[in-house]
PDB file of C-alpha atoms in Angstrom:
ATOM      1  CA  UNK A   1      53.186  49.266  52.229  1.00 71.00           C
ATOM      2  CA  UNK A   2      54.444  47.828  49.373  1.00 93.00           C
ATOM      3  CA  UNK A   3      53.041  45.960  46.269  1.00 98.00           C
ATOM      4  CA  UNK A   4      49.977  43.719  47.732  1.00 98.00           C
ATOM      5  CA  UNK A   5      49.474  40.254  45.715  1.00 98.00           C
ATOM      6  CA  UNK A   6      45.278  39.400  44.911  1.00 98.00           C
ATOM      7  CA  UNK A   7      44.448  36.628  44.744  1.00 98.00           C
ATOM      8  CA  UNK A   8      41.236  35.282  42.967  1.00 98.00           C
ATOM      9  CA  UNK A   9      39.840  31.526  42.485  1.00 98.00           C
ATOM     10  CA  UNK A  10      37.862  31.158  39.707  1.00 98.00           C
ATOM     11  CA  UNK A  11      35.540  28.532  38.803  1.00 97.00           C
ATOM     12  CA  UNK A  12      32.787  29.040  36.309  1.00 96.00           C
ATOM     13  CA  UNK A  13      31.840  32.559  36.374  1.00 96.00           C
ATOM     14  CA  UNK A  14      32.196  33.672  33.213  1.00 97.00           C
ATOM     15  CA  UNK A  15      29.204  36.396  33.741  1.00 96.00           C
ATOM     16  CA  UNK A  16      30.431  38.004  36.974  1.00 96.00           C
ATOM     17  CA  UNK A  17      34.901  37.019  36.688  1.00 98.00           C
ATOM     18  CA  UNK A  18      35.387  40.549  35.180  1.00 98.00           C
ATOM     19  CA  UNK A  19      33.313  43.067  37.587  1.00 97.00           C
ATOM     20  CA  UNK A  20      35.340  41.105  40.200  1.00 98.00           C
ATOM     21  CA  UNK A  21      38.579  41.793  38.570  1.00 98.00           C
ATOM     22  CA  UNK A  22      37.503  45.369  37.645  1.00 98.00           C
ATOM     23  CA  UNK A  23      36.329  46.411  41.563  1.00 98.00           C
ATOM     24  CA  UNK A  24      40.205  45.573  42.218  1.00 98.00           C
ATOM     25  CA  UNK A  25      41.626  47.521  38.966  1.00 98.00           C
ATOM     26  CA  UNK A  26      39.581  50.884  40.432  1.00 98.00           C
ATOM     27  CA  UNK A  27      41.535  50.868  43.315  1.00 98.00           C
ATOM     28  CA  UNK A  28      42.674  53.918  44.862  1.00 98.00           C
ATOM     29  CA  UNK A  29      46.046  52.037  46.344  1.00 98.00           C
ATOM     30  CA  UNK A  30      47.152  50.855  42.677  1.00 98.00           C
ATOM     31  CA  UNK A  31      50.301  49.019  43.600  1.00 98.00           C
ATOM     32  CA  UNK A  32      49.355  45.199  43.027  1.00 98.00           C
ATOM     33  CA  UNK A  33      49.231  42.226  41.191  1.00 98.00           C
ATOM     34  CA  UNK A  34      46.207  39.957  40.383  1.00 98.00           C
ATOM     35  CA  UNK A  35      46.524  36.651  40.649  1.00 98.00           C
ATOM     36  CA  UNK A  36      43.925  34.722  39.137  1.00 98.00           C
ATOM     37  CA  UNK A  37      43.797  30.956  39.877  1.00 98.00           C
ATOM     38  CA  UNK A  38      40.902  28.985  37.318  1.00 98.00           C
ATOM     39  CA  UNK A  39      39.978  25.981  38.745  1.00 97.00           C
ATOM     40  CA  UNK A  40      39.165  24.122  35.415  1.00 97.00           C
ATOM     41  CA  UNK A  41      36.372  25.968  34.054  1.00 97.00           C
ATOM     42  CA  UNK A  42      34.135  24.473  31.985  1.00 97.00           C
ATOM     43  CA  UNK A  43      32.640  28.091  31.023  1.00 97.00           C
ATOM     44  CA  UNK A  44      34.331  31.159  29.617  1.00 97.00           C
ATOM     45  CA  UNK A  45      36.101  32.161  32.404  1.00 98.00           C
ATOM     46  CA  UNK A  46      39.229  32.121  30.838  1.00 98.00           C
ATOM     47  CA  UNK A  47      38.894  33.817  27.937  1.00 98.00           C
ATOM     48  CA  UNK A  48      37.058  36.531  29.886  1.00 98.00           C
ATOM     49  CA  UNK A  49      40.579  37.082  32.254  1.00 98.00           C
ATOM     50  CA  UNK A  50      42.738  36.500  28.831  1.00 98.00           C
ATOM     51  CA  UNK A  51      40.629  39.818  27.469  1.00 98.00           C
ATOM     52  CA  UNK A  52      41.775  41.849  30.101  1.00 98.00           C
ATOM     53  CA  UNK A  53      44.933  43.788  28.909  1.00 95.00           C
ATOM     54  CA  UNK A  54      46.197  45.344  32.188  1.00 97.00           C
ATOM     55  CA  UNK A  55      49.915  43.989  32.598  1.00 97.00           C
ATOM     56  CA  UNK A  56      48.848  43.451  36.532  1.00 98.00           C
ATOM     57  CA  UNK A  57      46.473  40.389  35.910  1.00 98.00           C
ATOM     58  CA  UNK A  58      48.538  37.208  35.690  1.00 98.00           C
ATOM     59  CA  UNK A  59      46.290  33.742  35.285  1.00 98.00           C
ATOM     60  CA  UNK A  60      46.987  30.345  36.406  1.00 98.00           C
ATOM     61  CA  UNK A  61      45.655  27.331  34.697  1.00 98.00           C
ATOM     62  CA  UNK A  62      44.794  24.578  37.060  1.00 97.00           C
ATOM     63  CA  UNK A  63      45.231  21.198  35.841  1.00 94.00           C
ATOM     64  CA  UNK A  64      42.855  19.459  37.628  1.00 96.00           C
ATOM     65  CA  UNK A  65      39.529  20.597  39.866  1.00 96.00           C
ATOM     66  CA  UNK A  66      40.847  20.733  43.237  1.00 96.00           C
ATOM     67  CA  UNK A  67      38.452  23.486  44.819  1.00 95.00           C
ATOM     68  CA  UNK A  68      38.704  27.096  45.869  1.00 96.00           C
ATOM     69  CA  UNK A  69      41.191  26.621  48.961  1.00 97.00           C
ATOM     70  CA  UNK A  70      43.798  24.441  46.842  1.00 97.00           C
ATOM     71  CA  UNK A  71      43.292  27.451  43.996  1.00 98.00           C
ATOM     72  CA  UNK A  72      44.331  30.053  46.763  1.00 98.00           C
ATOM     73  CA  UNK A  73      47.121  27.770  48.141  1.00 98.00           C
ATOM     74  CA  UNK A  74      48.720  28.039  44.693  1.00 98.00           C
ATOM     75  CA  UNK A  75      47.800  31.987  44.381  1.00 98.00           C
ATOM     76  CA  UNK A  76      50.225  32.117  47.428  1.00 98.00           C
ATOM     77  CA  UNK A  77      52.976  30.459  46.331  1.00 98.00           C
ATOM     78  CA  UNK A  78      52.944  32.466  42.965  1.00 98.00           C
ATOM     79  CA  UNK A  79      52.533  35.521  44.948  1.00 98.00           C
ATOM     80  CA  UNK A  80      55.553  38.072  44.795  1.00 98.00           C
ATOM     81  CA  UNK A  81      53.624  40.702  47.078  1.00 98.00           C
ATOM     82  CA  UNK A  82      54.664  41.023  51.591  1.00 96.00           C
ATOM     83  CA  UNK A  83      51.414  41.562  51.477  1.00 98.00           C
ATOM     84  CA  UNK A  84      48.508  39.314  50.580  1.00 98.00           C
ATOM     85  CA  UNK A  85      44.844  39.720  49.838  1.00 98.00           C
ATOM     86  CA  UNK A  86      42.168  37.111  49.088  1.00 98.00           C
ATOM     87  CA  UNK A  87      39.122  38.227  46.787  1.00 98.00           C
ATOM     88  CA  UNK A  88      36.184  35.889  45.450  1.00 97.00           C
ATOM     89  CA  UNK A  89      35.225  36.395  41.569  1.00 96.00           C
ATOM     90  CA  UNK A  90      31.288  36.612  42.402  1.00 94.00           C
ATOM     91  CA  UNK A  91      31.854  39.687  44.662  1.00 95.00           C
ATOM     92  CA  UNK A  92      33.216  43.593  44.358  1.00 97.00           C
ATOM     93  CA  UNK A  93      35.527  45.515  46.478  1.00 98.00           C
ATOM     94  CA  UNK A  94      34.777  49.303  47.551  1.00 98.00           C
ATOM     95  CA  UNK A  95      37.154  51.516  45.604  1.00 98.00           C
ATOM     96  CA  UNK A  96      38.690  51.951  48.771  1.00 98.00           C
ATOM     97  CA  UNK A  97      39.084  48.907  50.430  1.00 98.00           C
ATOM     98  CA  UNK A  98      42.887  47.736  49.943  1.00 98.00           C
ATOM     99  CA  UNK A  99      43.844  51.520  51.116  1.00 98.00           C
ATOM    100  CA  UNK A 100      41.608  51.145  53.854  1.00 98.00           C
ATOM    101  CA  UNK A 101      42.935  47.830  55.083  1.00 98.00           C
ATOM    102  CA  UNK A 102      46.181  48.770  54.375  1.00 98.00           C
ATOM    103  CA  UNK A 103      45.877  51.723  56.637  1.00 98.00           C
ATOM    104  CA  UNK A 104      44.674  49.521  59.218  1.00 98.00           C
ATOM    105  CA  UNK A 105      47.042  47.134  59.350  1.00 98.00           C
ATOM    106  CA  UNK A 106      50.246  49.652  59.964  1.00 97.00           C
ATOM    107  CA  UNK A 107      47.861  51.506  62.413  1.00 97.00           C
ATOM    108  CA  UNK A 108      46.845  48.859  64.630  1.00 98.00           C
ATOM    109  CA  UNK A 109      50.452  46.559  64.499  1.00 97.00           C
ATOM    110  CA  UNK A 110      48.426  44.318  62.981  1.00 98.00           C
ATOM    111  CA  UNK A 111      48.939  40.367  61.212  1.00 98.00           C
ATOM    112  CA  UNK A 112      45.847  40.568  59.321  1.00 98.00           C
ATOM    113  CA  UNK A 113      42.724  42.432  58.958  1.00 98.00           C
ATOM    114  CA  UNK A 114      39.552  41.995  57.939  1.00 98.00           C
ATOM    115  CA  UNK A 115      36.485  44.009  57.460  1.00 98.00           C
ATOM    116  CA  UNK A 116      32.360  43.591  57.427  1.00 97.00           C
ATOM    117  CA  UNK A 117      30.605  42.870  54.268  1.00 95.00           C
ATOM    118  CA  UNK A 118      27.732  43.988  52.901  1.00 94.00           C
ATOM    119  CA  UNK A 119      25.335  40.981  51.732  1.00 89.00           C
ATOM    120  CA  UNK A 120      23.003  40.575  49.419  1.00 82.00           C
ATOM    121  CA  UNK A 121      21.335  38.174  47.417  1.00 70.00           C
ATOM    122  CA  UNK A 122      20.143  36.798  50.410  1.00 58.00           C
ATOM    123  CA  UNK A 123      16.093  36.913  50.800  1.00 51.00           C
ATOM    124  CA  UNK A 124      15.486  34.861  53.457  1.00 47.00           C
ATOM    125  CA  UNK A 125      16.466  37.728  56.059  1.00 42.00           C
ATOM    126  CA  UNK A 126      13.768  39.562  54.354  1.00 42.00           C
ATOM    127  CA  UNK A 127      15.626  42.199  52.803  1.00 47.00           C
ATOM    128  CA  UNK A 128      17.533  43.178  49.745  1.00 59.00           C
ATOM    129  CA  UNK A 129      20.922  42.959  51.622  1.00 72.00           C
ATOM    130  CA  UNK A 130      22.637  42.979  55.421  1.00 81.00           C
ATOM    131  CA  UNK A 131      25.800  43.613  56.628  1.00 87.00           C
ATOM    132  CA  UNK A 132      27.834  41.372  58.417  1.00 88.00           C
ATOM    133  CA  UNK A 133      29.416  39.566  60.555  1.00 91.00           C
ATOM    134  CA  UNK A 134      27.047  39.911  63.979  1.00 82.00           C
ATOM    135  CA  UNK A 135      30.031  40.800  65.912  1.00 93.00           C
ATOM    136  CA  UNK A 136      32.948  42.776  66.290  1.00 96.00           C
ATOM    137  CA  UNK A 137      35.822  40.670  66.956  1.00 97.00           C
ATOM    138  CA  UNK A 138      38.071  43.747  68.712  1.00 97.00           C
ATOM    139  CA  UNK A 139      35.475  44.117  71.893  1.00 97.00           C
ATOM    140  CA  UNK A 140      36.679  40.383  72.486  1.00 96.00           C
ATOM    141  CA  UNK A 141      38.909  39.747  75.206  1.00 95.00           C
ATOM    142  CA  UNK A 142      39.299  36.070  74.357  1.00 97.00           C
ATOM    143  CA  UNK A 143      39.269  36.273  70.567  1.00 97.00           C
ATOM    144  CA  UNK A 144      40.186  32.958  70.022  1.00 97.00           C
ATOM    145  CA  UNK A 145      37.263  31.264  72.255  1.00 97.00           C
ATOM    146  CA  UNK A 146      35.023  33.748  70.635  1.00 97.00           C
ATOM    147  CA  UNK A 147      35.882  32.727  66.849  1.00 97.00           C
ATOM    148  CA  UNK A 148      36.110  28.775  67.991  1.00 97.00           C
ATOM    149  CA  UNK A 149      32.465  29.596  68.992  1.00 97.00           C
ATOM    150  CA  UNK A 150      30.995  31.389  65.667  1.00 95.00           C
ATOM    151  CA  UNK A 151      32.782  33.041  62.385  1.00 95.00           C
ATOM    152  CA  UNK A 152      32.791  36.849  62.079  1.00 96.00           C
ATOM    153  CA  UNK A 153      35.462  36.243  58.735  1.00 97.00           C
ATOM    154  CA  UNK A 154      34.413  36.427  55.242  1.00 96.00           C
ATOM    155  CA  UNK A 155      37.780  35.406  52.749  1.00 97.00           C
ATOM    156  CA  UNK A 156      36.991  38.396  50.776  1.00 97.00           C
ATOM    157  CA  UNK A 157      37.591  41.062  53.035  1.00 98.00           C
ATOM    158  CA  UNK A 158      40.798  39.370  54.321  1.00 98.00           C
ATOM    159  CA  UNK A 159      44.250  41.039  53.873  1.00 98.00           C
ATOM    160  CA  UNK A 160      47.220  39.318  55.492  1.00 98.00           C
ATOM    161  CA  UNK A 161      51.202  39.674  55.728  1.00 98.00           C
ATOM    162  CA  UNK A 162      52.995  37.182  53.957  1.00 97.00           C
ATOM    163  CA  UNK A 163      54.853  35.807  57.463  1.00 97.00           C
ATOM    164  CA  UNK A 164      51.797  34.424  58.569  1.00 98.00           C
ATOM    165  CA  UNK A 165      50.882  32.419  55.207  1.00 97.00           C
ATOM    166  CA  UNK A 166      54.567  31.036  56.186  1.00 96.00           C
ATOM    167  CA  UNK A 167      52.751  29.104  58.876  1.00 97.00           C
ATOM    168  CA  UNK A 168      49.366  29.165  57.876  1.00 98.00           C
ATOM    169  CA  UNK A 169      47.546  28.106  54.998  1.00 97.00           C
ATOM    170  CA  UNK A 170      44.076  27.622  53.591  1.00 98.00           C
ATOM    171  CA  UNK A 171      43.091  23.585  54.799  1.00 98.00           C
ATOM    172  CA  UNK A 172      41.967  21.932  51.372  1.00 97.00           C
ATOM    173  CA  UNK A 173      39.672  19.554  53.386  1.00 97.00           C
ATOM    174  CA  UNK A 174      36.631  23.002  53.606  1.00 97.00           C
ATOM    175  CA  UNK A 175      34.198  23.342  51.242  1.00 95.00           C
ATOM    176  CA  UNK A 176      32.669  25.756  53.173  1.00 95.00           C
ATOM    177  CA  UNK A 177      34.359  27.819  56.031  1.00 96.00           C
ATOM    178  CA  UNK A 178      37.637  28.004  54.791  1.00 97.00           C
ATOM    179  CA  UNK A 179      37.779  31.646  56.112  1.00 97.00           C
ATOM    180  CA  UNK A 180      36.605  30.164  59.747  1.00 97.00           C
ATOM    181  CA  UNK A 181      39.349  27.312  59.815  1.00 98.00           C
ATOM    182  CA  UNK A 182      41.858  30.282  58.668  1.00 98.00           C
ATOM    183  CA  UNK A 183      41.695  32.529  61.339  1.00 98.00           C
ATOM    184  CA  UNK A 184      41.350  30.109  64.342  1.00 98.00           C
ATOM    185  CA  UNK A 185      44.570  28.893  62.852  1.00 98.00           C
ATOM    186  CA  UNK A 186      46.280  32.404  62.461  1.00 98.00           C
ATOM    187  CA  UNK A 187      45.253  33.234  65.720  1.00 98.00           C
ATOM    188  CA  UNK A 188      46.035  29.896  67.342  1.00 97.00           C
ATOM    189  CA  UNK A 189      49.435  30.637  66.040  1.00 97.00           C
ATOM    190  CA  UNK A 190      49.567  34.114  67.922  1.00 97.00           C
ATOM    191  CA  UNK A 191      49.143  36.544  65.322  1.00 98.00           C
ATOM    192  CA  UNK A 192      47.184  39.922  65.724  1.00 98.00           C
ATOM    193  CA  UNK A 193      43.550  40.145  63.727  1.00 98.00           C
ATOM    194  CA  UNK A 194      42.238  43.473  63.084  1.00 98.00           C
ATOM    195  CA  UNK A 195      38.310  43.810  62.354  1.00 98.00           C
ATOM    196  CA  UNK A 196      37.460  47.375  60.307  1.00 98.00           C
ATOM    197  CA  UNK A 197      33.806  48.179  60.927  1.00 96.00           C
ATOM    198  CA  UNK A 198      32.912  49.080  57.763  1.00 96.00           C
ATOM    199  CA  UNK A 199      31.564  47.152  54.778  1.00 96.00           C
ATOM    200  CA  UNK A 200      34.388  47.499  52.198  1.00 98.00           C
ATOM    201  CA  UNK A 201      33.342  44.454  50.038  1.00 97.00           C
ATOM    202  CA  UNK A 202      29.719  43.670  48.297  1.00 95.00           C
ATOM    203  CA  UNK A 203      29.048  40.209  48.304  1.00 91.00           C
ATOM    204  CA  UNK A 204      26.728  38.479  46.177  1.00 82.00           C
ATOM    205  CA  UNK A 205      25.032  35.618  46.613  1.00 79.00           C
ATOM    206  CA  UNK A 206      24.357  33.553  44.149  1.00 69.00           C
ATOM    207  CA  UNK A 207      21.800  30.582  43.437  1.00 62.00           C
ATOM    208  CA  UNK A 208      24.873  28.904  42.730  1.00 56.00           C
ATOM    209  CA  UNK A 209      27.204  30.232  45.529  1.00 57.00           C
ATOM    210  CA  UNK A 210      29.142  27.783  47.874  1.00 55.00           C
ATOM    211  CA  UNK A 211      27.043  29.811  50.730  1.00 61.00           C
ATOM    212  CA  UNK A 212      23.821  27.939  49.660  1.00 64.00           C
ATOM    213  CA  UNK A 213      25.404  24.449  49.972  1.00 82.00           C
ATOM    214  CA  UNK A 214      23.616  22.716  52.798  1.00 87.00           C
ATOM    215  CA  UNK A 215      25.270  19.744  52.253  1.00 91.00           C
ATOM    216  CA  UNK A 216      28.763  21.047  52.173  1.00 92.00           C
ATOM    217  CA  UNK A 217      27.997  23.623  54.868  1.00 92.00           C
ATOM    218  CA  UNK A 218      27.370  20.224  57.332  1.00 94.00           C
ATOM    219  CA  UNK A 219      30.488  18.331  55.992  1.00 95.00           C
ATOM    220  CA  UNK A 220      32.485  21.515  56.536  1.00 96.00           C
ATOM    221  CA  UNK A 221      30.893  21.459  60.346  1.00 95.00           C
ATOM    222  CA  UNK A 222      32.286  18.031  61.093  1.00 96.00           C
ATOM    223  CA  UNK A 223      35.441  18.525  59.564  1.00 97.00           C
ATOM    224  CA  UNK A 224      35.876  22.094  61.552  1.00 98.00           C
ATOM    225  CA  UNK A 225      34.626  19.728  65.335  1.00 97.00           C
ATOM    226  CA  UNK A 226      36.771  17.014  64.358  1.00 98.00           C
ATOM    227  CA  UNK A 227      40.240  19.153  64.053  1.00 98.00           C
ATOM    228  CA  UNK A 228      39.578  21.608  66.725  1.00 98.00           C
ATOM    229  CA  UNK A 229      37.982  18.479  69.140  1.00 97.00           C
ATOM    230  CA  UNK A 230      40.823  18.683  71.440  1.00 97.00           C
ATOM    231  CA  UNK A 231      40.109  22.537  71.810  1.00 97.00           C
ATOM    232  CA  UNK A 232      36.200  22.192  72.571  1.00 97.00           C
ATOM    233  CA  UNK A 233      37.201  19.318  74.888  1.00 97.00           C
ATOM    234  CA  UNK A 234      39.604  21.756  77.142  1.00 96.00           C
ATOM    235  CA  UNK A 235      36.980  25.114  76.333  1.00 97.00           C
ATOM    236  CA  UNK A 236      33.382  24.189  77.901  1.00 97.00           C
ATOM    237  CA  UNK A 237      32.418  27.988  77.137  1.00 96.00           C
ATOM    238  CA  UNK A 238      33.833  27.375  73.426  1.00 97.00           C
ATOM    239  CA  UNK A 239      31.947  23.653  72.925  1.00 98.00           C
ATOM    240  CA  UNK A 240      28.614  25.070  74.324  1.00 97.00           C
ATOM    241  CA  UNK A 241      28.704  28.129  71.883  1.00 97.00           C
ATOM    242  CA  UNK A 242      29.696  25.845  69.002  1.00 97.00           C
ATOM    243  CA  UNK A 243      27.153  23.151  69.046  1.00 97.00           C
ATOM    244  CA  UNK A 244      24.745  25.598  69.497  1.00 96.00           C
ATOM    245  CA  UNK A 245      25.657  27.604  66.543  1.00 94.00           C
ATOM    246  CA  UNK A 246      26.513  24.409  64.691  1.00 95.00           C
ATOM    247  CA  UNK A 247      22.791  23.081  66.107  1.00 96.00           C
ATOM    248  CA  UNK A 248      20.921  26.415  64.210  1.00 93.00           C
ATOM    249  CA  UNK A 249      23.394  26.416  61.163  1.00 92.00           C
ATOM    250  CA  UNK A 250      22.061  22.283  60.779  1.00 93.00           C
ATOM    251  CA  UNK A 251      18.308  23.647  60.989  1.00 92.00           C
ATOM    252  CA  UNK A 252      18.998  26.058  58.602  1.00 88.00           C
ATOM    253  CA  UNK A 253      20.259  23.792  56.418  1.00 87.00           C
ATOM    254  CA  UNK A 254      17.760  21.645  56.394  1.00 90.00           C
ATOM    255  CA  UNK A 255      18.977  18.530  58.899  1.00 94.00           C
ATOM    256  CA  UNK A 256      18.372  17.860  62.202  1.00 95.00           C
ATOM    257  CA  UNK A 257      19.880  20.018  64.898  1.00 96.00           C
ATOM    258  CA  UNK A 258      19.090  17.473  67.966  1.00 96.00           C
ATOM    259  CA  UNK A 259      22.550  16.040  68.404  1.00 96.00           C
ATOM    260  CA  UNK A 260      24.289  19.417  68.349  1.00 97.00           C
ATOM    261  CA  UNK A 261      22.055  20.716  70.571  1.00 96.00           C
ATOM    262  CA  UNK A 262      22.494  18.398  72.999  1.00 97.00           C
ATOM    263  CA  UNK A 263      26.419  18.564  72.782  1.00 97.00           C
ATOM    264  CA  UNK A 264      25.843  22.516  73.137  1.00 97.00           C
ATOM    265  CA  UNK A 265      23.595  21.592  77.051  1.00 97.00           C
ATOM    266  CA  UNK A 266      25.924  18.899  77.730  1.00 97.00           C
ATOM    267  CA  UNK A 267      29.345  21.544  77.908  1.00 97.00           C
ATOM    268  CA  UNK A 268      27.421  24.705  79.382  1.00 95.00           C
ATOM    269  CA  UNK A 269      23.874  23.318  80.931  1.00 94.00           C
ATOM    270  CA  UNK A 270      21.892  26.345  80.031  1.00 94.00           C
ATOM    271  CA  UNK A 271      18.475  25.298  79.747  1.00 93.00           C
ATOM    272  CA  UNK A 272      17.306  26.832  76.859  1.00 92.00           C
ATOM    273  CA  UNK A 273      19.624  24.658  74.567  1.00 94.00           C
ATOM    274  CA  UNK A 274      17.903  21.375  76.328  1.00 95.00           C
ATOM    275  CA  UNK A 275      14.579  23.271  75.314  1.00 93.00           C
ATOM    276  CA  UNK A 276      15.975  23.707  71.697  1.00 93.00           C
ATOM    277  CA  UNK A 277      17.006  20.072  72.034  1.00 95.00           C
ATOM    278  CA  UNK A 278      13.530  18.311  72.690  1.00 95.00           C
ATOM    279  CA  UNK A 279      11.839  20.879  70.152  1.00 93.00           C
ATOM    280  CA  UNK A 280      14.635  19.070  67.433  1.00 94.00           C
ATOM    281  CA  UNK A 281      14.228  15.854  68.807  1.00 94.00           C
ATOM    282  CA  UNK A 282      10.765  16.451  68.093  1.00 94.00           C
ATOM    283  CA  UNK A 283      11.133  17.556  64.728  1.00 94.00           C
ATOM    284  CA  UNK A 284       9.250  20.866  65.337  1.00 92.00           C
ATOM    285  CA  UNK A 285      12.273  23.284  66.350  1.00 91.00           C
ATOM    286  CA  UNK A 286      12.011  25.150  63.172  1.00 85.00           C
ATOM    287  CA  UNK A 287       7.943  25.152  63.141  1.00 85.00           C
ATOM    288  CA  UNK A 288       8.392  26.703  66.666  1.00 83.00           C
ATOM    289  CA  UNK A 289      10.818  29.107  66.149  1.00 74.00           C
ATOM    290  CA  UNK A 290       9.046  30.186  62.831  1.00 69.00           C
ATOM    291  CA  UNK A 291       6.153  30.646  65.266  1.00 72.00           C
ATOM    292  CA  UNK A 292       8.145  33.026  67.431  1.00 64.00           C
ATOM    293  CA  UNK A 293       9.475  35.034  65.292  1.00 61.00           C
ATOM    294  CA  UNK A 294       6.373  35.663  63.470  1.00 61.00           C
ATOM    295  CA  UNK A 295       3.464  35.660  65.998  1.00 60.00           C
ATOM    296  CA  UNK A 296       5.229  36.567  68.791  1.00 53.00           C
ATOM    297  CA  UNK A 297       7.663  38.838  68.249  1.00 50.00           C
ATOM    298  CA  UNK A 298       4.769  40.483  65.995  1.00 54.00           C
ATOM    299  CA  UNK A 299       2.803  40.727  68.560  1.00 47.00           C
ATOM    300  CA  UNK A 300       5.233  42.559  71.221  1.00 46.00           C
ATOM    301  CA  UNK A 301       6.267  44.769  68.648  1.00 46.00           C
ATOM    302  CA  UNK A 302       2.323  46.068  67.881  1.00 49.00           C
ATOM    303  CA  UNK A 303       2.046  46.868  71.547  1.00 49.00           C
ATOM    304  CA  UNK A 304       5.455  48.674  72.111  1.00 45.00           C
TER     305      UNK A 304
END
């Protein structure tokens, strides 16, 4: 396949920068370049890249803070690779992953792949770790309503040929779901996506992590209706399944889900999102569904 270009942003993670780097080094498909972009660390993140001596690791000095998705935008252009991969510096590939997706992407004629993840890091689930995403984008017939609807894509997993970054690019606007923005566009633009059903990268989340970011996870969500508005306007089946998601994601995070949820029964008039909507207008939508899951649920559980 050819030498494959990594790219890494990099923004003050000193303590985790070089695991990342290493997890790509142990590769079992060795013929690559790193590419690591530092956002203007204020830690020793640079040093820590400067230390490592293999000739494949090439660093790029931002100068000035312009976030992850401007860092990978200049990873690209510096890339010499056809192919192109995307890799976070919190998180670890499999040994196997690049030969995996490579494989993949000959096999199945396809534009880019991607693969699941496993998680962890992340004890409100209640468990050590999880694998995602919660669906597997091949069984889709319409994968573009079903991705306008909810993510599956995680920008660590993603490996992409370099005809489609001619077209497509990572929208500097995100500060969260960059990798949901980036393949509604590559498939708006009729490219073939891929999804291997295996966890070939371990992501780690943080108390820092861009994941926890309620605030930019809600900023992202407006940003991601606005641009694709005319889309949910012409898709009822793709507006209902967004504001619902977006509706749970806002509870999640902390804000109230009532307008979202009444967006999601306006577009597809299923009831139970006008149930979810008077629980949030009510302010007791998480209370209740907290309720559910524990007593409930519980309780049909004990008797089966």
């Amino acid at each position: 396949m050819g030498l494959v270009s990594v790219i890494i942003p990099v923004y003050n993670r000193e303590q985790t920068i070089k695991a990342s780097i290493e997890s790509v080094l142990k590769q079992t498909y060795q013929n690559f370049e790193i590419i690591v972009v530092d956002d203007c660390s204020a830690d020793g993140s640079v040093e820590v890249v400067k230390n490592i001596t293999d000739g494949r690791v090439k660093l790029i000095l931002c100068e000035t803070n312009g976030g992850a998705c401007k860092a990978r935008n200049l990873g690209i252009e510096a890339a010499k690779g056809d192919i192109i991969a995307f890799h976070d510096s919190d998180d670890l590939w499999y040994s196997n992953k690049l030969e995996k997706s490579l494989y993949y992407l000959e096999k199945e004629h396809a534009d880019m792949v991607f693969s699941a993840v496993y998680r962890r890091g992340e004890n409100q689930y209640g468990s050590e770790g999880r694998i995602v995403p919660a669906y597997n984008l091949n069984e889709e017939q319409d994968k573009f309503t079903r991705i306008l609807i909810s993510n599956c894509v995680s920008t660590q997993t993603i490996v992409v040929k370099r005809k489609v970054l001619e077209k497509v690019r990572f929208d500097q606007r995100f500060p969260r779901f960059q990798d949901w923005d980036f393949a509604v566009q590559v498939l708006a633009q009729g490219f073939q996506i891929f999804y291997i059903d295996e966890p070939l990268v371990e992501c780690v989340v943080l108390e820092d992590s861009i994941t926890k970011d309620a605030v930019k996870a809600m900023k992202a969500l407006k940003i991601f209706e606005k641009k694709y508005a005319s889309e949910f306007c012409n898709n009822k089946e793709a507006a209902s399944g967004f504001y619902g998601r977006a509706a749970i994601l806002a509870e999640d995070s902390g804000y109230n889900g009532a307008p979202y949820f009444k967006k999601a029964y306006q577009n597809g008039k299923k009831r139970n999102m006008f149930f979810r909507y008077i629980l949030a207008k009510l302010k007791i939508y998480k209370a209740s569904y907290f309720v559910y899951q524990k007593v409930i649920t519980g309780f049909l559980f004990r008797r089966s």
